[in-house]
Amino acid sequence: MMQPETPVCNTCGEQIGFNSDGTGVFVGCHECNFPICKSCLDYEIKEGHTGCIQCGTPYNGNLTEVGVAENEPVTRNTMADHLSNNQDTGIHARNISTVSTVDSEMIDEGGNPIWKNRVESWKDKKNKKKKGSNKVAKEIQVPVDQQMDEKQQSAEPNAMQPLSQIIPIPKSQITPYRVVIILRLIILGLFFHYRITNPVESSYGLWLTSVICEIWFAISWVLDQFPKWYPINRITFIDELSARYEREGEPSELAAVDFFVSTVDPLKEPPLITANTVLSILAVDYPVDKVSCYVSDDGAAMLTFESLKIDYLKDKVQPSFVKERRAMKRDYEEYKVRVNALVAKAQKTPEEGWTMQDGTPWPGNNTRDHPGMIQVFLGHSGAHDIEGNELPRLVYVSREKRPGYQHHKKAGAENALVRVSAVLTNAPYILNLDCDHYVNNSKAVREAMCFLMDPQIGRDVCYIQFPQRFDGIDRSDRYANRNTVFFDVNMKGLDGIQGPVYVGTGCVFYRQALYGYGPQSLPTLPNPSSSSCCCCGPKKPKKDLEEFKRESRRDDLNAAIFNLKEIESYDDYERSLLISQMSFEKTFGMSSVFIESTLMENGGLAESANPATMINEAIHVISCGYEEKTAWGKEIGWIYGSVTEDILTGFKMHCRGWRSIYCMPLRPAFKGSAPINLSDRLHQVLRWALGSVEIFLSRHCPLWYGWGGGRLKLLQRLAYINTIVYPFTSLPLVAYCTLPAICLLTGKFIIPTLSNLAAVWFLGLFLSIITTSVLEIRWSGVSIEALWRNEQFWVIGGVSAHLFAVFQGFLKMLAGVDTNFTVTAKAADDLEFGELYMIKWTTVLIPPTTLLVLNLVGVVAGFSDALNKGYEAWGPLFGKVFFAFWVILHLYPFLKGLMGRQNRTPTIVILWSVLLASVFSLVWVKIDPFVSKGDSSLTQGCIAIDC
């Protein structure tokens, strides 16, 4: 008889299973019924956790049930048993990518010399653990009731409260939304059935082109809509975090965080903006000994270096000035004057190059050929403010640059920061920010820690993504700079699946996830052989785990599996052998200090770390040849191969089984500056689209990458596919925006005479589109204006930047022609919307301008033709003009941007657009390739309603 369905284990995802006698479902904790299977309970007990994960109640009656006697000491497997034990490595193992393949070469008993320090520290830890085990043994002898009373007395009242909570979208809002999505999908099927079975014979080419475009738009809609199937909201409990990890009279137990700030060009990214970001980081509401700020100057500019040296508190005697707003503002204005004076001085580079204050030449005078530079400004020698309070650590970093080496732009700079921070501070979490994104919410780090330090959900989270918010955007957000629909709609939907995508800034990473490791509890792989039948019942959990291990070995992401938690139980020879097998040097590079830091799951520096040699080691790990023949940029750190390294990096993590979380505090965590003028905005979108095309043409394309692992959820994969195929929508979009003008100039149309049933499908499609938007607005909270701006810029970017990105991506792949992008300029002045009306000549402006002129010419030609033909021509004209006005309305912000403040448009833009539109119009009127030659009627293919 088939066993009843059992719940799923909260730790490993397997079915909990039944008691040994088969009488009922296994229960680990009889107090709260927390779902945990026998294997995971056995593992928790081996680790010394004798209480329930959720409520803390001891597993008093279950110790014997899972095979651990009360008086029997807990033993651990040897290395050989561990590597062959399917159960332990299947659920609780951590994994590293294929580049860490097993090395078959034998080594001496002593192992590699670079691991002598590590072996010594392991010995010390083992001795400490032996001493600690005696205390644990004594504690076990205490009666269970007495243990529980002591725990309740010592624990804080709110210590076991959740740190965050999921707030699902109300069913009254999400259910109608899902129903309309399904109805719209059905209507689309009926609509395409009508379109395909009713061709327009008189203009077959126009009809076929429109149908192909509409099919592509429908596919794009599916890719965009279905990942929003389960949107959620989250709330955090910062007070509970403090109650648990910041108890009065005790040192703070909050995890340390390394902040990364990246900048390249001080002329386009003003030092004052970078300095503001650094100041906001140093002022976060977080323990100062837990905060370190690393500034990556990839342009090796002395201007950036000097701006960080300016003392914000210079000559301030009265400590109370920081509490007075006016005094603080005045002091900050003086600080701005000093920074701006440096900028003015740096406008002209001396012929002999820049010289530092001590008279020595600046090492970075040649930005493409200079040594690595590190300067610890604060925190190295216990720097304090005027009140005697310790200041957070501040480190300037400029990695080495040499000709002939590939430096991988921002991704390479971020990876250099990962290594240097691991050597100097090695915080378990990393928060990266662009230089123009300052901390707007002083409690932002605490918001992230409510997820990352939660033992229930933090163990499988690779990063916490915050939404991007911006200052200095015009009130109507003409070019959709805020990306409200993406950040408030799409990302909420992804958070309900496997997590939001990484968007490049405002993200808190778990450092171990950047090292290529998998989560502590890997999700199970789908196994066809594990399906149950009515006569056999479900497979045993052990069999599933064995299949899981075999599949993991075949998976290219999990070739080397090991458990860092068990590594300390091995003897010296076993440890050295295991370390050699993992080939850490081939994976992480030849730095024993850095490799040692990767084995510390909770961060911190090794006991054997020597402060005198840390800077030298930090210089070594940022050398330009350090990453050669390693896994950096392939499986570890920020992934190379695309200018949108953020999407690629997050995708690799999700493929390993990690999940991410979207955090939206009421007060925006970070705020930045956006390029508000038309030219810069289009170039920004062009860079993003080109990165997506590069991923599409690479081995990491979500269409085919990572299927063997089975750890990327289907809807999450659809979302990633949407992020890499959306630029290709530009091709059908340009064609579809050209069709209205062609129809008006030729007198033909793409739709035949409509029947009553066909009119119902058209009307149902339009109503479903409108209803979907309305319901989306209802559950997401975005405004109608934001939704409309997003729709407009989808067309503007599609017919301009996305189109160029597709051609440049294929040009790079086929001809090897790389496109060098310039950094988007960040405004440093105080003029509100000062750049909104700036127009810079760029070829990206030509296609949308041509479409505008072409459709306007078509509307004029259509009305002229109707006036000449009389009353009968006005009915068919309505459908064509409506089609043309749809294009013009979507391109209206672009047209307004071209006009500028004084309604002045660059002459070359007008000449090119008028020339192309005129030539195109004449060609279509005279040649008319999409219209049958034998048909002289000008109205036969036009739309008409058959009543």
GROMACS .gro file of N, CA and C in nm, residues 276-333:
model
  174
  276ASN      N    1   3.180   6.182  -0.070
  276ASN     CA    2   3.049   6.178  -0.002
  276ASN      C    3   3.007   6.034   0.027
  277THR      N    4   3.032   5.946  -0.069
  277THR     CA    5   2.998   5.805  -0.048
  277THR      C    6   3.080   5.746   0.066
  278VAL      N    7   3.209   5.778   0.068
  278VAL     CA    8   3.296   5.727   0.175
  278VAL      C    9   3.252   5.781   0.311
  279LEU      N   10   3.220   5.910   0.319
  279LEU     CA   11   3.175   5.969   0.445
  279LEU      C   12   3.046   5.902   0.494
  280SER      N   13   2.955   5.872   0.400
  280SER     CA   14   2.830   5.808   0.440
  280SER      C   15   2.855   5.667   0.492
  281ILE      N   16   2.956   5.599   0.438
  281ILE     CA   17   2.990   5.464   0.486
  281ILE      C   18   3.050   5.471   0.626
  282LEU      N   19   3.140   5.566   0.648
  282LEU     CA   20   3.204   5.578   0.779
  282LEU      C   21   3.105   5.620   0.888
  283ALA      N   22   2.989   5.671   0.847
  283ALA     CA   23   2.889   5.718   0.944
  283ALA      C   24   2.773   5.621   0.962
  284VAL      N   25   2.783   5.498   0.911
  284VAL     CA   26   2.672   5.403   0.924
  284VAL      C   27   2.650   5.365   1.070
  285ASP      N   28   2.527   5.329   1.100
  285ASP     CA   29   2.491   5.287   1.236
  285ASP      C   30   2.528   5.140   1.251
  286TYR      N   31   2.654   5.117   1.281
  286TYR     CA   32   2.706   4.981   1.291
  286TYR      C   33   2.833   4.989   1.373
  287PRO      N   34   2.868   4.885   1.448
  287PRO     CA   35   2.991   4.890   1.528
  287PRO      C   36   3.112   4.925   1.442
  288VAL      N   37   3.190   5.024   1.486
  288VAL     CA   38   3.299   5.074   1.403
  288VAL      C   39   3.406   4.968   1.381
  289ASP      N   40   3.425   4.878   1.475
  289ASP     CA   41   3.526   4.774   1.457
  289ASP      C   42   3.481   4.668   1.358
  290LYS      N   43   3.355   4.675   1.315
  290LYS     CA   44   3.302   4.579   1.219
  290LYS      C   45   3.295   4.638   1.078
  291VAL      N   46   3.336   4.763   1.059
  291VAL     CA   47   3.323   4.831   0.930
  291VAL      C   48   3.461   4.861   0.873
  292SER      N   49   3.481   4.824   0.748
  292SER     CA   50   3.602   4.859   0.674
  292SER      C   51   3.561   4.906   0.536
  293CYS      N   52   3.617   5.016   0.491
  293CYS     CA   53   3.582   5.074   0.360
  293CYS      C   54   3.704   5.068   0.269
  294TYR      N   55   3.689   5.002   0.154
  294TYR     CA   56   3.795   4.990   0.055
  294TYR      C   57   3.754   5.070  -0.069
  295VAL      N   58   3.837   5.165  -0.108
  295VAL     CA   59   3.811   5.248  -0.226
  295VAL      C   60   3.902   5.200  -0.338
  296SER      N   61   3.843   5.149  -0.445
  296SER     CA   62   3.919   5.101  -0.560
  296SER      C   63   3.930   5.213  -0.662
  297ASP      N   64   4.051   5.263  -0.682
  297ASP     CA   65   4.077   5.366  -0.782
  297ASP      C   66   4.141   5.299  -0.903
  298ASP      N   67   4.058   5.256  -0.997
  298ASP     CA   68   4.111   5.184  -1.113
  298ASP      C   69   4.176   5.276  -1.214
  299GLY      N   70   4.166   5.406  -1.193
  299GLY     CA   71   4.234   5.501  -1.280
  299GLY      C   72   4.365   5.550  -1.222
  300ALA      N   73   4.402   5.503  -1.102
  300ALA     CA   74   4.528   5.541  -1.037
  300ALA      C   75   4.547   5.692  -1.038
  301ALA      N   76   4.444   5.765  -0.999
  301ALA     CA   77   4.447   5.912  -1.004
  301ALA      C   78   4.491   5.968  -0.869
  302MET      N   79   4.592   6.052  -0.870
  302MET     CA   80   4.636   6.114  -0.745
  302MET      C   81   4.528   6.207  -0.691
  303LEU      N   82   4.442   6.258  -0.779
  303LEU     CA   83   4.332   6.344  -0.736
  303LEU      C   84   4.240   6.269  -0.640
  304THR      N   85   4.206   6.146  -0.674
  304THR     CA   86   4.123   6.065  -0.585
  304THR      C   87   4.196   6.035  -0.455
  305PHE      N   88   4.323   6.002  -0.466
  305PHE     CA   89   4.404   5.972  -0.347
  305PHE      C   90   4.410   6.091  -0.253
  306GLU      N   91   4.435   6.211  -0.307
  306GLU     CA   92   4.447   6.330  -0.223
  306GLU      C   93   4.313   6.369  -0.162
  307SER      N   94   4.204   6.349  -0.236
  307SER     CA   95   4.073   6.387  -0.181
  307SER      C   96   4.035   6.303  -0.061
  308LEU      N   97   4.085   6.179  -0.054
  308LEU     CA   98   4.057   6.095   0.062
  308LEU      C   99   4.142   6.132   0.182
  309LYS      N  100   4.249   6.207   0.158
  309LYS     CA  101   4.339   6.245   0.268
  309LYS      C  102   4.291   6.368   0.342
  310ILE      N  103   4.199   6.444   0.281
  310ILE     CA  104   4.153   6.567   0.346
  310ILE      C  105   4.077   6.532   0.473
  311ASP      N  106   4.118   6.594   0.582
  311ASP     CA  107   4.055   6.567   0.712
  311ASP      C  108   3.925   6.645   0.723
  312TYR      N  109   3.816   6.573   0.736
  312TYR     CA  110   3.684   6.636   0.748
  312TYR      C  111   3.672   6.712   0.880
  313LEU      N  112   3.746   6.670   0.981
  313LEU     CA  113   3.735   6.730   1.114
  313LEU      C  114   3.855   6.818   1.147
  314LYS      N  115   3.921   6.869   1.045
  314LYS     CA  116   4.043   6.947   1.066
  314LYS      C  117   4.014   7.074   1.146
  315ASP      N  118   4.100   7.102   1.247
  315ASP     CA  119   4.097   7.224   1.327
  315ASP      C  120   3.965   7.241   1.402
  316LYS      N  121   3.896   7.134   1.432
  316LYS     CA  122   3.771   7.145   1.507
  316LYS      C  123   3.798   7.108   1.653
  317VAL      N  124   3.786   7.208   1.740
  317VAL     CA  125   3.817   7.188   1.881
  317VAL      C  126   3.693   7.148   1.960
  318GLN      N  127   3.582   7.210   1.927
  318GLN     CA  128   3.460   7.184   2.002
  318GLN      C  129   3.395   7.053   1.954
  319PRO      N  130   3.385   6.955   2.040
  319PRO     CA  131   3.323   6.828   1.997
  319PRO      C  132   3.174   6.839   1.973
  320SER      N  133   3.111   6.946   2.022
  320SER     CA  134   2.967   6.956   2.009
  320SER      C  135   2.924   7.004   1.871
  321PHE      N  136   3.021   7.041   1.783
  321PHE     CA  137   2.980   7.097   1.654
  321PHE      C  138   2.907   6.995   1.569
  322VAL      N  139   2.940   6.867   1.589
  322VAL     CA  140   2.878   6.764   1.506
  322VAL      C  141   2.731   6.750   1.536
  323LYS      N  142   2.686   6.800   1.648
  323LYS     CA  143   2.546   6.790   1.684
  323LYS      C  144   2.465   6.910   1.636
  324GLU      N  145   2.531   7.009   1.587
  324GLU     CA  146   2.462   7.128   1.543
  324GLU      C  147   2.457   7.131   1.392
  325ARG      N  148   2.339   7.134   1.339
  325ARG     CA  149   2.323   7.120   1.195
  325ARG      C  150   2.390   7.232   1.118
  326ARG      N  151   2.374   7.355   1.164
  326ARG     CA  152   2.432   7.467   1.091
  326ARG      C  153   2.584   7.460   1.089
  327ALA      N  154   2.641   7.428   1.204
  327ALA     CA  155   2.786   7.419   1.210
  327ALA      C  156   2.837   7.306   1.121
  328MET      N  157   2.767   7.193   1.124
  328MET     CA  158   2.808   7.081   1.040
  328MET      C  159   2.800   7.116   0.892
  329LYS      N  160   2.692   7.185   0.856
  329LYS     CA  161   2.677   7.224   0.716
  329LYS      C  162   2.789   7.319   0.675
  330ARG      N  163   2.824   7.415   0.762
  330ARG     CA  164   2.931   7.508   0.730
  330ARG      C  165   3.065   7.435   0.715
  331ASP      N  166   3.092   7.343   0.805
  331ASP     CA  167   3.216   7.268   0.797
  331ASP      C  168   3.222   7.182   0.671
  332TYR      N  169   3.107   7.126   0.636
  332TYR     CA  170   3.106   7.044   0.514
  332TYR      C  171   3.128   7.131   0.390
  333GLU      N  172   3.075   7.252   0.391
  333GLU     CA  173   3.098   7.342   0.278
  333GLU      C  174   3.247   7.375   0.265
   0.00000   0.00000   0.00000
